[in-house]
């Protein structure tokens, strides 16, 4: 067999789709055979035969395909033949395929092998990689797919299609996956979690489209879920509904969301069960007590009765009623093709219809749910549907130990606060006009798009860059949703009682989104403008959040903002809502930069900068009082006593003029020998000073009488001080003998190095000059704080 045929068989062995995927990690290029030096259009594996470029002669002994691909991989993107291609982890590559399923383009920045692929091609490649992971028995493969279905919930139908295609070839693995999904649904629901079960129930509804699950089983699980909520609503244990309605609303919300993803196909597969479920949901909607969360309204008033911004309750209890009203469209019967064919096209009174009428099921399909993918693979979805595993549902509200009837008023209040914190409002607010967000689309289209955005915010809040990329280009929406995306982000920012993310996180996300989606800044400016006009009704806390996010956005956009549209706040008196908002934004900009930032001063009009006032200034701390100078020695004392008094006060001696002469203290870190030498030099300096003073005094007297008088005084003073000096000299001698004996005893012992360092440190501390000023007292600091007057704050 020649190398040419071996190469062809190698391609047939891997398959057309799989061959490209397997060699993609090694950097294989199909146009390698056309490079120069390889014989032009000749086959790459033909190394000999005379004319093969760098051939090694004729014959069929060229390199094997596996060796040739490894050698060839070092040519692409690297120095020729010197380095091997970087190994790619197949498991990580499979996870990337799951996350980028349905998104044409490269899997990573440096990957150019999948550029230009279609949506169908990404599904085929992921299916091939899926089979390889099952073949190699990858650990935790079921958990990986489950986590992908929950995290990237906007691709629920894509994952359902992938599982449906795999179900026809490997039904055992898909059955094990369904069992694991049912166990996770039951476990999380028993623990009181609602996000995971809601997304898994959505997956179950989509799996009915790909012939993996029976429609009756999924509708039966939905009906049992509504029965749990209905049981709590009709029990009558708590007439206020605060101890059970937040939990029950979440259950019914999950069922309605799954019905939307099931669509008309789920109804067509089991119409009786579908209608029975709708009737039970209607009974619960009539039995629930709180129909609207008035306390969660972000607006305290409205401009008029038609103001949709003021009618929002942050996605509280009123959202479920709006969703139920939108789901009513699923009860409509689509017009059949037979009815359309009976219409006579020549009759002028007959209703007009399109030349290519849509099938009945597609008339009620939602654009945000790409059902055309299922239609494209309908011939390959031939697996036999499996049954759902038995799933038990909680009978009572999880986390509530006692029945509401047994709790008192305080106990019910504690349970209500706990449930409101565990199941907060969904968040939702109409800011822009519907023509900029919804267009001519229905309410279910808006619900699907909002669900995709909100679920991504909850799943990828720690990965802001990836989150912005998914929000801008990863949603399977065939229309421009920039306005709806902007409105949803602001609605989640202004959600009560707490935003879904921190204002700083929303600032970074909005900045990234504005850079990735060119149409986004226009809708952002419109949203801020609409909220600015309603600041007199907006809650002050929400106005503060908006000011923080707007200041961050302006600082990230080189301080460019249409300030001219906000001049109405300049004409308001101090304390006006718009004026206060502008001052808050400007103060936040100053905090982010500085008072003299060049771009801030250039891009902001002077009349707006005037709202900041003068730059704040602070008065310095009062000067501390200096330490009092040492007391001067009394006049007339002999030089010896002056020297002793000066040494007691920390000084040295006196000079010939009778003034204090500072003798520097000779302190060494070395030990006692240098200290003894310093004391001797200080004593000698004192004696010389005494002689100089006596000579100066004798010359100043001028007469013998003065000399005699001075001698008499000195003799009298020496006689008085003699006993004390002799006693002191005796004590010094005794101390010297004791020190000498102690040194003799300590000579054989080795001194501790830590003690040596401690002695040196003590010597350094003692050699430091005394402080020049006294420290301020607590009363002085308090008095200084009370006297401060900060200028430039004009918030009022």
XYZ file of N, CA and C in Angstrom, residues 228-329:
306
model
N -48.337 20.790 45.575
C -47.656 21.136 46.827
C -47.930 22.590 47.193
N -47.855 23.490 46.207
C -48.145 24.892 46.480
C -49.612 25.099 46.835
N -50.490 24.389 46.161
C -51.922 24.547 46.435
C -52.282 24.039 47.823
N -51.602 23.016 48.283
C -51.868 22.483 49.619
C -51.529 23.520 50.695
N -50.428 24.226 50.522
C -50.067 25.255 51.491
C -51.013 26.450 51.422
N -51.499 26.761 50.225
C -52.370 27.928 50.081
C -53.749 27.695 50.671
N -54.239 26.476 50.629
C -55.590 26.170 51.128
C -55.597 25.614 52.540
N -54.421 25.497 53.171
C -54.394 24.945 54.528
C -55.010 25.901 55.532
N -54.856 27.202 55.321
C -55.439 28.186 56.232
C -54.694 28.340 57.536
N -53.457 27.855 57.621
C -52.705 27.980 58.874
C -52.282 29.421 59.126
N -51.938 30.132 58.081
C -51.510 31.523 58.223
C -52.353 32.367 57.287
N -53.287 33.136 57.803
C -54.148 33.928 56.909
C -53.411 35.047 56.196
N -52.251 35.469 56.707
C -51.495 36.535 56.041
C -50.728 36.035 54.825
N -50.376 34.744 54.805
C -49.649 34.171 53.691
C -48.163 34.454 53.680
N -47.654 35.157 54.681
C -46.234 35.514 54.680
C -45.330 34.335 55.013
N -45.861 33.282 55.616
C -45.036 32.144 56.006
C -45.033 31.025 54.970
N -45.778 31.168 53.870
C -45.795 30.113 52.861
C -45.819 30.640 51.427
N -46.330 31.851 51.174
C -46.486 32.305 49.795
C -45.151 32.508 49.070
N -44.073 33.058 49.689
C -42.814 33.166 48.931
C -42.306 31.832 48.401
N -42.440 30.767 49.203
C -42.007 29.443 48.763
C -42.918 28.890 47.671
N -44.202 29.021 47.837
C -45.150 28.484 46.854
C -45.084 29.250 45.540
N -44.854 30.552 45.598
C -44.715 31.319 44.363
C -43.506 30.862 43.556
N -42.445 30.480 44.234
C -41.263 29.987 43.519
C -41.558 28.659 42.820
N -42.344 27.806 43.446
C -42.699 26.536 42.810
C -43.534 26.747 41.555
N -44.540 27.610 41.647
C -45.397 27.861 40.485
C -44.624 28.614 39.408
N -43.711 29.478 39.815
C -42.863 30.186 38.848
C -42.010 29.206 38.043
N -41.473 28.185 38.693
C -40.690 27.175 37.985
C -41.553 26.407 36.991
N -42.778 26.108 37.361
C -43.670 25.368 36.456
C -44.044 26.220 35.242
N -44.372 27.490 35.467
C -44.743 28.353 34.343
C -43.561 28.583 33.402
N -42.341 28.733 33.966
C -41.182 28.880 33.102
C -40.935 27.653 32.249
N -41.133 26.462 32.819
C -40.969 25.235 32.033
C -42.042 25.101 30.972
N -43.253 25.580 31.257
C -44.309 25.532 30.246
C -43.969 26.426 29.056
N -43.342 27.566 29.333
C -42.965 28.460 28.235
C -41.922 27.793 27.346
N -40.924 27.119 27.951
C -39.906 26.441 27.155
C -40.481 25.196 26.465
N -41.494 24.591 27.062
C -42.153 23.473 26.384
C -42.953 23.919 25.180
N -43.628 25.065 25.334
C -44.323 25.673 24.215
C -45.498 24.869 23.708
N -45.826 25.151 22.464
C -46.981 24.495 21.852
C -46.724 23.036 21.557
N -45.455 22.624 21.399
C -45.159 21.218 21.131
C -45.500 20.347 22.335
N -45.228 20.865 23.519
C -45.566 20.101 24.726
C -47.082 19.974 24.870
N -47.804 21.016 24.519
C -49.271 20.942 24.569
C -49.824 19.983 23.521
N -49.211 20.008 22.324
C -49.702 19.127 21.271
C -49.448 17.663 21.596
N -48.382 17.373 22.343
C -48.075 15.980 22.684
C -49.011 15.426 23.747
N -49.476 16.271 24.666
C -50.392 15.809 25.731
C -51.316 16.970 26.069
N -52.316 17.155 25.243
C -53.188 18.327 25.399
C -54.057 18.233 26.647
N -54.562 17.057 26.987
C -55.427 16.933 28.163
C -54.654 17.203 29.442
N -53.480 16.618 29.584
C -52.673 16.864 30.767
C -52.239 18.325 30.855
N -51.978 18.911 29.708
C -51.584 20.324 29.690
C -52.719 21.225 30.173
N -53.912 20.974 29.731
C -55.050 21.783 30.154
C -55.369 21.568 31.634
N -55.226 20.343 32.120
C -55.457 20.089 33.548
C -54.438 20.850 34.411
N -53.211 20.906 33.942
C -52.192 21.659 34.675
C -52.516 23.140 34.692
N -52.973 23.685 33.580
C -53.316 25.101 33.520
C -54.470 25.429 34.473
N -55.403 24.545 34.615
C -56.515 24.788 35.530
C -56.056 24.800 36.980
N -55.133 23.929 37.318
C -54.625 23.924 38.699
C -53.811 25.186 38.997
N -53.061 25.649 38.016
C -52.335 26.903 38.214
C -53.306 28.057 38.414
N -54.412 28.046 37.680
C -55.417 29.081 37.855
C -56.010 29.045 39.252
N -56.227 27.866 39.783
C -56.749 27.757 41.152
C -55.761 28.326 42.180
N -54.499 28.066 41.973
C -53.526 28.631 42.910
C -53.459 30.148 42.794
N -53.516 30.671 41.572
C -53.458 32.121 41.417
C -54.651 32.798 42.078
N -55.776 32.132 42.120
C -56.938 32.691 42.809
C -56.807 32.565 44.323
N -56.085 31.553 44.795
C -55.991 31.322 46.238
C -54.881 32.134 46.906
N -53.876 32.561 46.177
C -52.786 33.327 46.793
C -53.304 34.670 47.292
N -52.790 35.072 48.444
C -53.337 36.243 49.125
C -52.720 37.542 48.624
N -51.409 37.595 48.528
C -50.721 38.824 48.129
C -50.548 38.825 46.614
N -51.183 39.782 45.982
C -51.109 39.880 44.526
C -50.064 40.883 44.051
N -49.586 41.722 44.923
C -48.596 42.730 44.553
C -47.822 43.141 45.807
N -46.511 43.300 45.656
C -45.652 43.729 46.770
C -45.495 45.244 46.708
N -46.408 45.929 47.378
C -46.399 47.391 47.330
C -45.151 47.948 48.014
N -44.669 47.260 49.040
C -43.510 47.766 49.775
C -42.226 47.714 48.955
N -42.219 46.986 47.844
C -41.027 46.873 47.014
C -41.066 47.793 45.802
N -41.996 48.709 45.761
C -42.060 49.632 44.642
C -40.890 50.622 44.710
N -40.147 50.782 43.630
C -39.037 51.737 43.658
C -39.483 53.186 43.568
N -40.719 53.417 43.148
C -41.241 54.763 42.997
C -42.308 55.029 44.050
N -42.248 56.227 44.613
C -43.252 56.636 45.588
C -44.466 57.283 44.941
N -44.367 57.610 43.664
C -45.457 58.251 42.953
C -45.288 58.056 41.462
N -46.132 58.722 40.677
C -46.101 58.571 39.226
C -46.450 59.896 38.588
N -45.941 60.098 37.384
C -46.272 61.308 36.639
C -47.724 61.307 36.204
N -48.209 60.137 35.799
C -49.609 60.005 35.397
C -50.034 58.564 35.628
N -51.251 58.267 35.309
C -51.794 56.929 35.549
C -51.215 55.886 34.618
N -50.633 56.298 33.504
C -50.087 55.345 32.533
C -48.586 55.147 32.673
N -48.005 55.656 33.727
C -46.557 55.549 33.914
C -46.221 54.117 34.318
N -45.571 53.361 33.414
C -45.242 51.961 33.688
C -44.082 51.826 34.652
N -43.247 52.854 34.778
C -42.103 52.777 35.695
C -42.579 52.710 37.142
N -43.593 53.501 37.466
C -44.085 53.533 38.839
C -44.905 52.303 39.196
N -45.401 51.557 38.222
C -46.242 50.390 38.501
C -45.436 49.156 38.853
N -44.118 49.200 38.752
C -43.299 48.024 39.023
C -43.157 47.809 40.524
N -43.012 46.529 40.908
C -42.780 46.180 42.316
C -41.500 45.363 42.472
N -40.489 45.644 41.640
C -39.180 44.977 41.695
C -39.281 43.469 41.496
N -40.234 43.041 40.707
C -40.383 41.608 40.465
C -40.875 40.844 41.665
N -41.674 41.450 42.503
C -42.208 40.789 43.688
C -43.389 39.904 43.359
N -44.428 40.011 44.192
C -45.601 39.152 43.995
C -46.347 39.483 42.718
N -46.212 40.707 42.227
C -46.912 41.072 41.008
C -46.347 40.430 39.761
N -45.086 39.968 39.799
C -44.490 39.371 38.607
C -45.174 38.065 38.229
N -45.516 37.245 39.207
C -46.136 35.964 38.889
C -47.474 36.160 38.183
N -48.234 37.182 38.591
C -49.485 37.468 37.896
C -49.256 37.905 36.462
N -48.219 38.697 36.222
C -47.913 39.107 34.858
C -47.488 37.919 34.007
N -46.685 37.015 34.570
C -46.265 35.838 33.819
C -47.452 34.934 33.509
N -48.332 34.763 34.470
C -49.507 33.926 34.231
C -50.399 34.515 33.139
N -50.498 35.813 33.104
C -51.282 36.457 32.053
C -50.631 36.245 30.691
N -49.285 36.238 30.630
C -48.600 36.036 29.356
C -48.678 34.582 28.891
N -48.731 33.642 29.837
C -48.768 32.220 29.485
C -50.116 31.827 28.891
N -51.127 32.658 29.067
C -52.443 32.321 28.534
C -52.442 32.146 27.021
N -51.404 32.684 26.347
C -51.349 32.540 24.896
C -51.141 31.085 24.490
